[in-house]
Coordinates of C-alpha atoms in Angstrom, one line a residue:
M16 CA 6.6 14.2 15.4
D17 CA 5.6 14.8 19.0
S18 CA 7.1 17.7 21.1
V19 CA 9.1 15.2 23.4
T20 CA 10.8 13.7 20.4
H21 CA 11.7 17.1 19.1
L22 CA 13.2 18.4 22.4
A23 CA 15.2 15.1 22.7
L24 CA 16.4 15.3 19.2
G25 CA 17.4 18.9 19.4
A26 CA 19.3 18.5 22.8
A27 CA 21.1 15.3 21.4
V28 CA 22.1 17.3 18.2
G29 CA 23.4 20.3 20.2
M30 CA 25.5 18.3 22.5
A31 CA 26.9 16.1 19.7
V32 CA 28.0 19.3 17.8
M33 CA 29.3 21.3 20.7
G34 CA 31.0 18.4 22.5
R35 CA 33.1 19.7 25.3
R36 CA 33.5 23.2 23.9
T37 CA 30.8 24.6 26.0
A38 CA 28.7 23.3 29.0
V39 CA 26.5 20.5 28.0
W40 CA 23.3 22.0 29.4
K41 CA 23.8 25.0 27.2
A42 CA 24.1 22.8 24.0
A43 CA 21.2 20.8 25.2
L44 CA 19.1 23.8 26.0
W45 CA 19.6 25.7 22.7
G46 CA 19.4 22.6 20.7
A47 CA 16.2 21.6 22.2
A48 CA 14.7 25.1 21.7
A49 CA 15.9 25.3 18.2
N50 CA 14.3 21.8 17.4
T51 CA 11.0 22.9 18.9
L52 CA 11.0 26.4 17.1
P53 CA 9.5 25.4 13.8
D54 CA 6.2 24.0 15.5
L55 CA 5.4 27.4 16.9
D56 CA 3.3 27.9 13.7
V57 CA 0.5 26.2 15.3
L58 CA -0.2 29.4 17.2
T59 CA -1.0 30.9 13.9
E60 CA -4.7 31.1 13.0
H61 CA -5.3 30.9 9.3
G62 CA -9.0 31.4 9.3
D63 CA -10.6 28.0 9.4
A64 CA -9.9 24.4 10.4
I65 CA -8.9 23.3 7.0
S66 CA -6.5 26.0 6.4
N67 CA -5.0 25.5 9.7
M68 CA -4.3 21.8 8.9
V69 CA -3.0 22.4 5.3
L70 CA -0.8 25.4 6.3
H71 CA 0.8 23.7 9.2
R72 CA 4.4 22.6 8.4
G73 CA 4.8 25.5 6.1
A74 CA 7.2 28.3 6.0
T75 CA 8.5 27.5 9.5
H76 CA 9.4 24.0 8.2
S77 CA 11.3 25.5 5.0
L78 CA 15.0 24.3 4.9
F79 CA 15.7 27.7 3.1
W80 CA 14.2 30.0 5.8
L81 CA 15.5 27.9 8.6
S82 CA 19.1 28.0 7.1
L83 CA 18.8 31.7 6.9
L84 CA 17.6 32.0 10.5
S85 CA 20.4 29.8 11.8
L86 CA 23.1 32.4 11.2
P87 CA 21.9 35.2 13.2
L88 CA 20.5 32.9 15.8
G89 CA 23.8 31.0 16.4
A90 CA 25.8 34.2 16.5
A91 CA 23.4 35.8 19.1
I92 CA 23.7 32.7 21.3
A93 CA 27.5 32.8 21.2
R94 CA 27.3 36.5 22.1
L95 CA 25.0 35.8 25.0
H96 CA 27.2 33.4 26.5
G97 CA 30.5 35.3 25.7
E98 CA 31.7 32.6 23.5
Q99 CA 32.1 34.6 20.4
A100 CA 35.2 32.6 19.4
L101 CA 32.9 29.6 19.0
W102 CA 30.2 31.2 16.9
R103 CA 30.7 29.1 13.8
R104 CA 30.3 25.9 16.1
W105 CA 27.3 27.5 17.6
W106 CA 25.9 28.2 14.1
L107 CA 26.4 24.7 12.9
A108 CA 24.8 23.3 16.1
I109 CA 21.8 25.5 15.7
W110 CA 21.4 25.0 11.8
L111 CA 21.4 21.3 12.5
A112 CA 19.0 21.5 15.3
L113 CA 16.5 23.6 13.2
V114 CA 16.7 21.6 9.9
T115 CA 16.5 18.1 11.6
H116 CA 13.1 19.2 12.8
P117 CA 11.3 19.2 9.4
L118 CA 13.5 16.4 8.0
L119 CA 12.3 14.2 10.7
D120 CA 8.6 15.5 10.1
L121 CA 9.2 14.5 6.5
M122 CA 9.3 10.9 7.5
T123 CA 5.5 11.0 8.8
V124 CA 2.5 11.0 6.5
Y125 CA 1.4 14.4 7.3
G126 CA 3.1 16.4 4.6
T127 CA 6.0 19.0 5.1
R128 CA 6.6 22.0 2.8
L129 CA 10.5 21.6 2.8
A130 CA 11.2 23.4 -0.4
L131 CA 9.3 26.8 0.2
P132 CA 9.7 29.4 -1.1
F133 CA 10.5 27.5 -4.3
S134 CA 7.8 24.9 -4.2
D135 CA 4.8 24.4 -1.8
W136 CA 4.6 20.7 -2.5
P137 CA 3.9 18.7 0.9
Y138 CA 6.6 16.2 1.1
A139 CA 5.8 12.9 3.1
V140 CA 7.7 9.5 3.3
G141 CA 5.2 8.2 5.8
S142 CA 7.3 5.4 7.3
I143 CA 6.9 6.4 11.0
F144 CA 4.0 7.3 13.2
I145 CA 4.1 10.7 14.7
I146 CA 4.8 9.1 18.2
D147 CA 7.1 6.2 18.2
P148 CA 9.0 5.2 21.5
L149 CA 11.6 3.1 19.6
F150 CA 12.8 6.2 17.9
T151 CA 12.4 8.5 20.8
L152 CA 13.8 6.4 23.9
P153 CA 17.4 6.1 22.4
L154 CA 17.6 9.9 22.1
L155 CA 16.2 10.4 25.7
A156 CA 18.6 7.9 27.1
G157 CA 21.7 9.2 25.4
A158 CA 20.9 12.8 26.0
G159 CA 19.8 12.1 29.5
W160 CA 23.0 10.3 30.4
A161 CA 25.2 13.1 28.8
L162 CA 23.2 15.8 30.9
A163 CA 23.3 13.7 34.2
S164 CA 27.1 13.1 33.7
R165 CA 27.6 16.8 32.8
G166 CA 29.5 15.7 29.8
G167 CA 32.1 13.7 31.6
G168 CA 33.4 10.2 30.8
R169 CA 31.6 8.3 28.1
A170 CA 28.5 10.6 28.4
L171 CA 28.9 12.2 25.0
Q172 CA 29.6 8.9 23.5
A173 CA 26.3 7.7 24.9
N174 CA 24.6 10.8 23.4
A175 CA 26.2 9.9 20.1
A176 CA 25.0 6.3 20.3
G177 CA 21.6 7.5 21.0
L178 CA 21.4 9.5 17.8
L179 CA 23.0 6.5 15.8
L180 CA 20.4 4.0 17.0
A181 CA 17.6 6.5 16.2
G182 CA 18.9 7.0 12.8
A183 CA 19.4 3.2 12.3
Y184 CA 15.8 2.7 13.5
L185 CA 14.5 5.5 11.0
A186 CA 16.5 3.7 8.2
W187 CA 14.7 0.4 9.3
T188 CA 11.3 2.1 9.0
V189 CA 11.9 2.8 5.3
A190 CA 13.0 -0.7 4.6
A191 CA 10.1 -2.1 6.4
Q192 CA 7.7 0.1 4.4
A193 CA 9.2 -1.0 1.1
Q194 CA 8.6 -4.7 2.1
V195 CA 5.0 -4.1 3.1
E196 CA 4.5 -2.2 -0.1
R197 CA 5.7 -5.2 -2.1
M198 CA 3.4 -7.4 -0.2
A199 CA 0.4 -5.1 -0.6
R200 CA 0.9 -4.8 -4.4
A201 CA 1.1 -8.6 -4.7
S202 CA -2.0 -9.1 -2.7
L203 CA -3.9 -6.7 -4.7
A204 CA -3.1 -8.0 -8.0
V205 CA -4.1 -11.5 -6.8
Q206 CA -7.5 -9.9 -5.8
G207 CA -7.8 -8.1 -9.0
I208 CA -7.7 -4.7 -7.6
A209 CA -6.0 -2.2 -9.9
A210 CA -4.6 0.4 -7.4
E211 CA -4.2 4.0 -9.0
Q212 CA -2.4 5.1 -5.8
L213 CA -1.0 3.3 -2.9
L214 CA -0.5 4.5 0.8
V215 CA 1.5 2.4 3.1
T216 CA 2.1 3.8 6.7
P217 CA 2.4 2.2 10.1
T218 CA -0.3 2.1 12.6
A219 CA 0.1 3.9 16.0
F220 CA 3.2 3.7 18.1
N221 CA 5.0 0.9 16.0
T222 CA 6.3 -0.2 12.8
V223 CA 5.3 -3.8 12.9
L224 CA 1.7 -3.4 11.9
W225 CA 1.1 -1.3 8.7
R226 CA -2.0 0.2 7.2
V227 CA -2.4 0.2 3.3
V228 CA -4.9 2.1 1.4
A229 CA -5.4 1.6 -2.3
L230 CA -7.4 4.1 -4.6
D231 CA -9.4 2.4 -7.2
G232 CA -11.7 4.8 -9.0
G233 CA -14.7 5.6 -6.8
R234 CA -13.6 3.1 -4.1
Y235 CA -10.6 2.9 -1.6
H236 CA -9.4 -0.3 -0.2
E237 CA -8.1 -0.5 3.3
G238 CA -6.0 -3.5 4.6
F239 CA -3.5 -4.2 7.3
Y240 CA -0.2 -6.2 7.5
S241 CA 1.9 -7.3 10.3
L242 CA 5.6 -8.1 9.7
L243 CA 4.6 -11.2 11.9
D244 CA 2.0 -12.3 9.6
G245 CA 4.3 -14.8 8.1
G246 CA 3.9 -13.8 4.4
R247 CA 0.2 -14.5 4.1
A248 CA -1.8 -12.5 1.8
M249 CA -3.3 -9.2 2.8
H250 CA -7.2 -8.9 3.0
F251 CA -8.7 -5.5 1.9
D252 CA -12.2 -4.0 2.7
A253 CA -13.7 -1.6 0.0
F254 CA -15.4 1.5 0.9
D255 CA -17.0 4.4 -1.4
R256 CA -15.2 7.4 -1.9
G257 CA -18.3 9.5 -2.4
S258 CA -17.8 10.3 -6.1
A259 CA -21.5 11.0 -6.5
L260 CA -21.0 14.1 -4.2
A261 CA -18.1 15.5 -6.1
P262 CA -19.9 17.6 -8.5
A263 CA -21.8 19.5 -5.9
L264 CA -18.6 19.9 -3.7
R265 CA -16.0 20.7 -6.6
G266 CA -16.1 24.4 -6.1
I267 CA -15.8 24.5 -2.3
A268 CA -12.3 25.7 -1.5
G269 CA -11.9 23.5 1.6
V270 CA -12.5 20.3 -0.5
Q271 CA -10.0 21.3 -3.2
Q272 CA -7.5 22.1 -0.3
V273 CA -7.9 18.8 1.4
A274 CA -7.7 16.9 -2.0
A275 CA -4.5 18.6 -2.8
F276 CA -2.8 18.2 0.6
S277 CA -3.8 14.6 0.9
K278 CA -2.5 13.9 -2.7
G279 CA -5.9 12.4 -3.6
F280 CA -6.4 10.3 -0.5
Y281 CA -9.6 11.7 0.7
K282 CA -13.4 10.8 0.7
L283 CA -16.6 12.8 0.4
H284 CA -19.6 11.7 2.6
A285 CA -22.8 12.8 3.9
E286 CA -24.2 12.5 7.6
G287 CA -27.8 13.7 7.6
D288 CA -27.9 17.0 5.8
E289 CA -24.3 17.7 6.5
L290 CA -21.5 17.0 3.8
F291 CA -17.9 16.1 4.8
V292 CA -14.5 15.9 3.3
T293 CA -12.1 13.4 5.1
D294 CA -8.3 13.0 4.8
L295 CA -7.9 9.2 4.7
R296 CA -4.1 9.2 5.6
M297 CA -4.4 9.9 9.4
G298 CA -6.8 7.4 11.2
Q299 CA -8.5 4.1 9.9
E300 CA -11.9 3.3 9.0
P301 CA -14.3 4.7 10.1
A302 CA -12.5 7.0 12.6
Y303 CA -10.4 9.8 11.1
V304 CA -8.5 12.8 12.7
F305 CA -9.0 15.3 9.8
N306 CA -12.7 14.9 9.0
F307 CA -14.4 18.3 8.0
A308 CA -18.0 19.4 7.7
V309 CA -18.0 21.6 4.6
A310 CA -21.5 22.1 3.3
E311 CA -25.3 21.4 4.0
R312 CA -27.7 19.7 1.7
H313 CA -29.9 22.4 0.0
S314 CA -30.7 23.0 -3.7
P315 CA -28.1 23.9 -4.6
V316 CA -25.7 22.6 -1.9
Q317 CA -24.8 25.5 0.5
P318 CA -21.2 25.8 1.7
L319 CA -20.7 26.4 5.5
A320 CA -19.2 29.9 6.2
R321 CA -16.2 28.0 8.1
P322 CA -15.4 24.4 7.7
E323 CA -15.7 22.5 11.0
Q324 CA -13.4 19.7 12.1
R325 CA -15.3 16.7 13.6
S326 CA -12.3 14.4 14.6
E327 CA -13.5 10.9 15.1
S328 CA -11.9 8.5 17.7
P329 CA -12.1 4.7 17.9
E330 CA -13.0 3.2 21.3
L331 CA -9.8 3.3 22.9
R332 CA -9.6 0.1 24.9
A333 CA -11.0 -1.9 22.0
G334 CA -8.6 -0.4 19.6
L335 CA -5.3 -0.8 21.6
D336 CA -6.3 -4.5 22.2
W337 CA -6.9 -5.1 18.5
L338 CA -3.7 -3.2 17.6
W339 CA -1.6 -5.4 19.9
R340 CA -3.1 -8.6 18.9
R341 CA -3.1 -7.8 15.2
A342 CA 0.6 -6.6 15.5
L343 CA 1.5 -10.0 16.9
G344 CA 0.2 -11.7 13.8
E345 CA -3.3 -12.7 14.8
E346 CA -5.9 -12.8 12.1
L347 CA -8.5 -10.2 13.4
A348 CA -11.0 -8.0 11.6
P349 CA -10.3 -4.3 12.4
P350 CA -12.8 -2.6 14.7
R351 CA -15.4 -0.8 12.7

């Protein structure tokens, strides 16, 4: 999730655990810092654009390593503030602030290696977009009230209410995702599309309009469903996955990395003499965030020394207009 959300979540968790045992600003400050800490891995350079993508949310997002870190960090904070008698409570606050970061990231579609060093599988639920105001605002409101009131009166209750509302919204996203998946499978069956794999994830900033990608051999099908569509069947557009390029690109490490990290939701394509691999999970046709040039057409194909990320963005105004109108249930073709 975005940095503001992690700051708000960490602050809220810190204040909820510490209560009135210490100054609310201390609990908020250290909780926010701990919940932000795992994302410092973005400062690590892994050698190329694809490695930077697939190795993000790695060891710094491991529940095991973060749990080990929480003990000395909690004890150090207690000692810093002269509150050694509270070191167990500080440890609990810091542990929860640390581990709720990857657990929240788990709910996005990106992929989080929670189980390192025992497994490097990138777990992902995909029920919430990386920025969702309806999740973040309750946290900001509750934590902000608690800080402004310096923990007095009902301030800590407001903070707890913000956490409960955010948690309830997260549960709602999972329920909504399951409903959209049922609708998608029914629509695919009616249209005679045998989906080998199915991806259901919300569009930007909301959980009303959902994007569905179905893999079907050498093709992928993209469709959209709004919870305000009134139950009408989904329409899917079919696109080529670039299977003809697979033999030439199979030996390129970057292609293998994207294929594994995306769990098969990728495509291969050519633009002029350049050959690309694209993660289909983040973005929508034809604009994707993780689009990488990996080779050039020669005989044989020549891999690039370093893959180059070529992120593609839709026209913002037209895209937002379509997003708003489509979310409200209007039948509109997506901007291509």
